[in-house]
Structure formats: C-alpha cells, structure tokens
XYZ file of C-alpha atoms in Angstrom:
158
model
C 107.665 146.153 88.387
C 104.224 144.424 89.763
C 103.883 142.488 92.893
C 103.184 138.756 92.211
C 99.489 137.698 92.859
C 98.321 136.743 96.564
C 97.458 133.268 95.165
C 100.861 132.881 93.637
C 102.308 133.482 96.835
C 99.830 130.966 98.492
C 100.658 128.457 96.139
C 104.406 128.696 96.863
C 103.957 128.559 100.312
C 101.669 125.447 100.208
C 104.283 123.516 97.901
C 107.422 124.303 100.374
C 105.251 123.033 103.416
C 104.375 119.922 101.186
C 107.981 119.317 100.392
C 108.985 120.322 103.941
C 106.889 117.447 104.882
C 108.328 114.717 102.766
C 110.323 112.020 104.421
C 113.173 109.837 103.196
C 112.009 107.364 105.623
C 108.916 106.063 103.419
C 110.150 102.855 101.719
C 106.894 102.150 99.900
C 103.726 103.886 99.680
C 100.942 102.638 97.279
C 96.990 102.257 97.056
C 94.693 99.877 95.349
C 91.171 101.094 93.944
C 88.338 98.630 95.070
C 85.938 98.636 91.819
C 82.450 99.936 92.218
C 83.357 100.380 96.150
C 82.544 96.664 96.653
C 85.289 94.854 98.419
C 84.809 90.802 98.154
C 86.395 88.651 100.627
C 88.153 86.718 97.838
C 89.634 89.810 96.117
C 93.187 90.042 97.578
C 94.961 93.376 97.254
C 98.569 92.713 96.627
C 101.364 94.753 96.693
C 104.890 94.115 95.530
C 107.403 95.936 97.886
C 111.028 96.455 96.697
C 113.592 96.260 99.436
C 116.980 97.898 98.604
C 118.598 97.468 101.855
C 120.780 94.549 102.244
C 121.675 94.534 105.977
C 118.860 94.392 108.791
C 116.736 96.943 108.872
C 113.546 97.985 110.912
C 110.438 98.996 109.359
C 107.040 99.823 110.295
C 103.885 98.806 108.367
C 100.624 100.830 108.076
C 97.430 100.155 106.304
C 95.623 103.127 105.032
C 91.766 102.775 104.252
C 89.691 105.148 102.396
C 85.898 104.910 102.883
C 82.831 106.618 102.010
C 79.700 107.874 104.147
C 77.602 104.576 103.101
C 79.836 101.867 104.300
C 77.492 100.366 106.813
C 79.824 99.471 109.919
C 81.697 101.193 112.768
C 84.654 99.007 112.382
C 86.816 97.070 109.856
C 88.666 93.865 110.174
C 91.684 93.244 108.024
C 94.132 90.284 107.519
C 97.492 91.607 106.457
C 99.471 88.989 105.089
C 103.460 89.565 104.175
C 106.837 88.018 103.969
C 108.880 91.191 105.165
C 110.856 89.215 107.578
C 111.564 86.177 105.876
C 110.944 86.143 102.095
C 110.202 82.614 102.044
C 107.553 82.760 105.026
C 104.352 84.282 104.780
C 102.840 85.452 108.106
C 99.196 86.995 108.596
C 98.691 89.872 111.219
C 94.764 90.795 112.106
C 94.260 94.631 112.168
C 91.311 96.003 113.396
C 90.357 99.714 112.809
C 87.494 101.929 114.194
C 86.113 103.642 111.262
C 83.259 105.632 113.153
C 82.022 106.336 116.558
C 78.972 105.204 118.108
C 77.144 108.327 117.095
C 78.109 107.677 113.272
C 81.067 110.147 113.220
C 83.779 109.221 110.995
C 87.081 108.933 112.585
C 89.136 109.464 109.601
C 90.362 112.455 107.925
C 88.829 113.621 104.723
C 87.276 115.903 102.422
C 83.859 115.780 100.953
C 82.524 112.416 101.315
C 86.179 110.597 101.672
C 87.406 109.459 104.849
C 90.690 107.960 105.463
C 92.277 106.320 108.469
C 95.773 104.776 108.944
C 96.083 101.534 111.058
C 99.538 100.497 112.380
C 100.157 96.969 111.514
C 103.600 96.258 113.395
C 107.221 96.545 113.255
C 109.699 94.271 111.856
C 113.040 93.626 111.278
C 113.649 92.788 107.371
C 116.791 90.868 107.285
C 118.821 90.741 103.831
C 119.275 89.808 101.228
C 117.499 93.015 99.155
C 114.438 91.952 96.914
C 110.878 92.134 96.373
C 108.371 91.415 99.403
C 104.770 90.982 99.303
C 102.252 92.492 101.380
C 98.575 90.976 100.926
C 95.223 92.485 102.391
C 91.895 90.984 102.729
C 88.863 92.092 104.832
C 87.809 89.438 107.387
C 84.345 90.994 108.029
C 81.508 88.590 107.979
C 79.534 90.131 104.940
C 81.247 88.292 101.715
C 81.301 91.678 99.887
C 81.897 95.307 101.778
C 80.389 98.112 100.432
C 81.815 101.727 100.872
C 85.460 101.104 100.850
C 86.976 103.389 97.980
C 90.809 102.034 98.223
C 93.224 100.555 100.524
C 96.898 101.215 100.746
C 100.123 100.405 102.714
C 102.846 102.353 103.498
C 106.437 100.918 104.690
C 108.540 103.200 106.725
C 112.145 102.860 107.995
C-alpha cells in the first residue's frame, strides 16, 4: 500500500482548518462587484438580507472593502443605510475606514494586488417579525467616481 502524497495531506489539513473556522453565527455574507473598478456616488450597492429569527435578536453589521493599489486615498467614507432594526424605517450610519497608512502601506489583508479591510458598522437589535431587510452602501467621498475599489460586501453576525 502506498503512502498518500504530501500535497494530499496538506489539502486535507487546510480543508479541515477552513471547515473548523466556519461559524453558525453568520446570518448573511455577500459581495457586490464594482464594474470597471469605478464606483460612482449614485451607484448604490443593495443587499437584501433574509432574517429568519422571529424573536428579538442582536446582530452585528460589518462592511468589507476590497481595493486595488491604484486607489488614490488613505481613507474611505461610506454611507450604510438599512432597515435592520425596524423594517419600515431606513437609517444611515457613516463609516470611515483607513485603507492605507501615511507611508502608503495598505492596511487590509491581501494577496497580490487586492487588499481587503473589514469595517464594523454597529450592533442592532432586530425585532420580529422575520422577513427580508435591506442594506444599501454608497461612498461619501468628494470624488463623483472613485477608482480602485474592486468590490464591497456586508456580513451580518449574531
């Protein structure tokens, strides 16, 4: 009987680590691609979030931003609108993220030329009834069109 190749063992170990890192606390996690890596201020990224809980539950909202090295600024201002707390009322949170240090080193984690940063938005109590809630993300920078943003996502956890 032959010994399994070393790369098969490595793949099995990595798969086990990934599966062990999965969490049941994630309610929703999705990204929206920015066409042409040019994000116009009027281009609202919309996420329809199914909420299954039929009793009040605490949720944590995060925004993920993936940028390329030609993003021209250190920071990013986002406007995150949602109706998580009350399905009939949209509220807006302003989120400021630091994407690069003063020396130009990217703050996010990444491989190659794509860097990702996670920005906490807030903690919310979602009241029943269960249903679909909406999260909308736009940029609040002075430029009408931002270059170098690859995609933006949201993650909601319990």
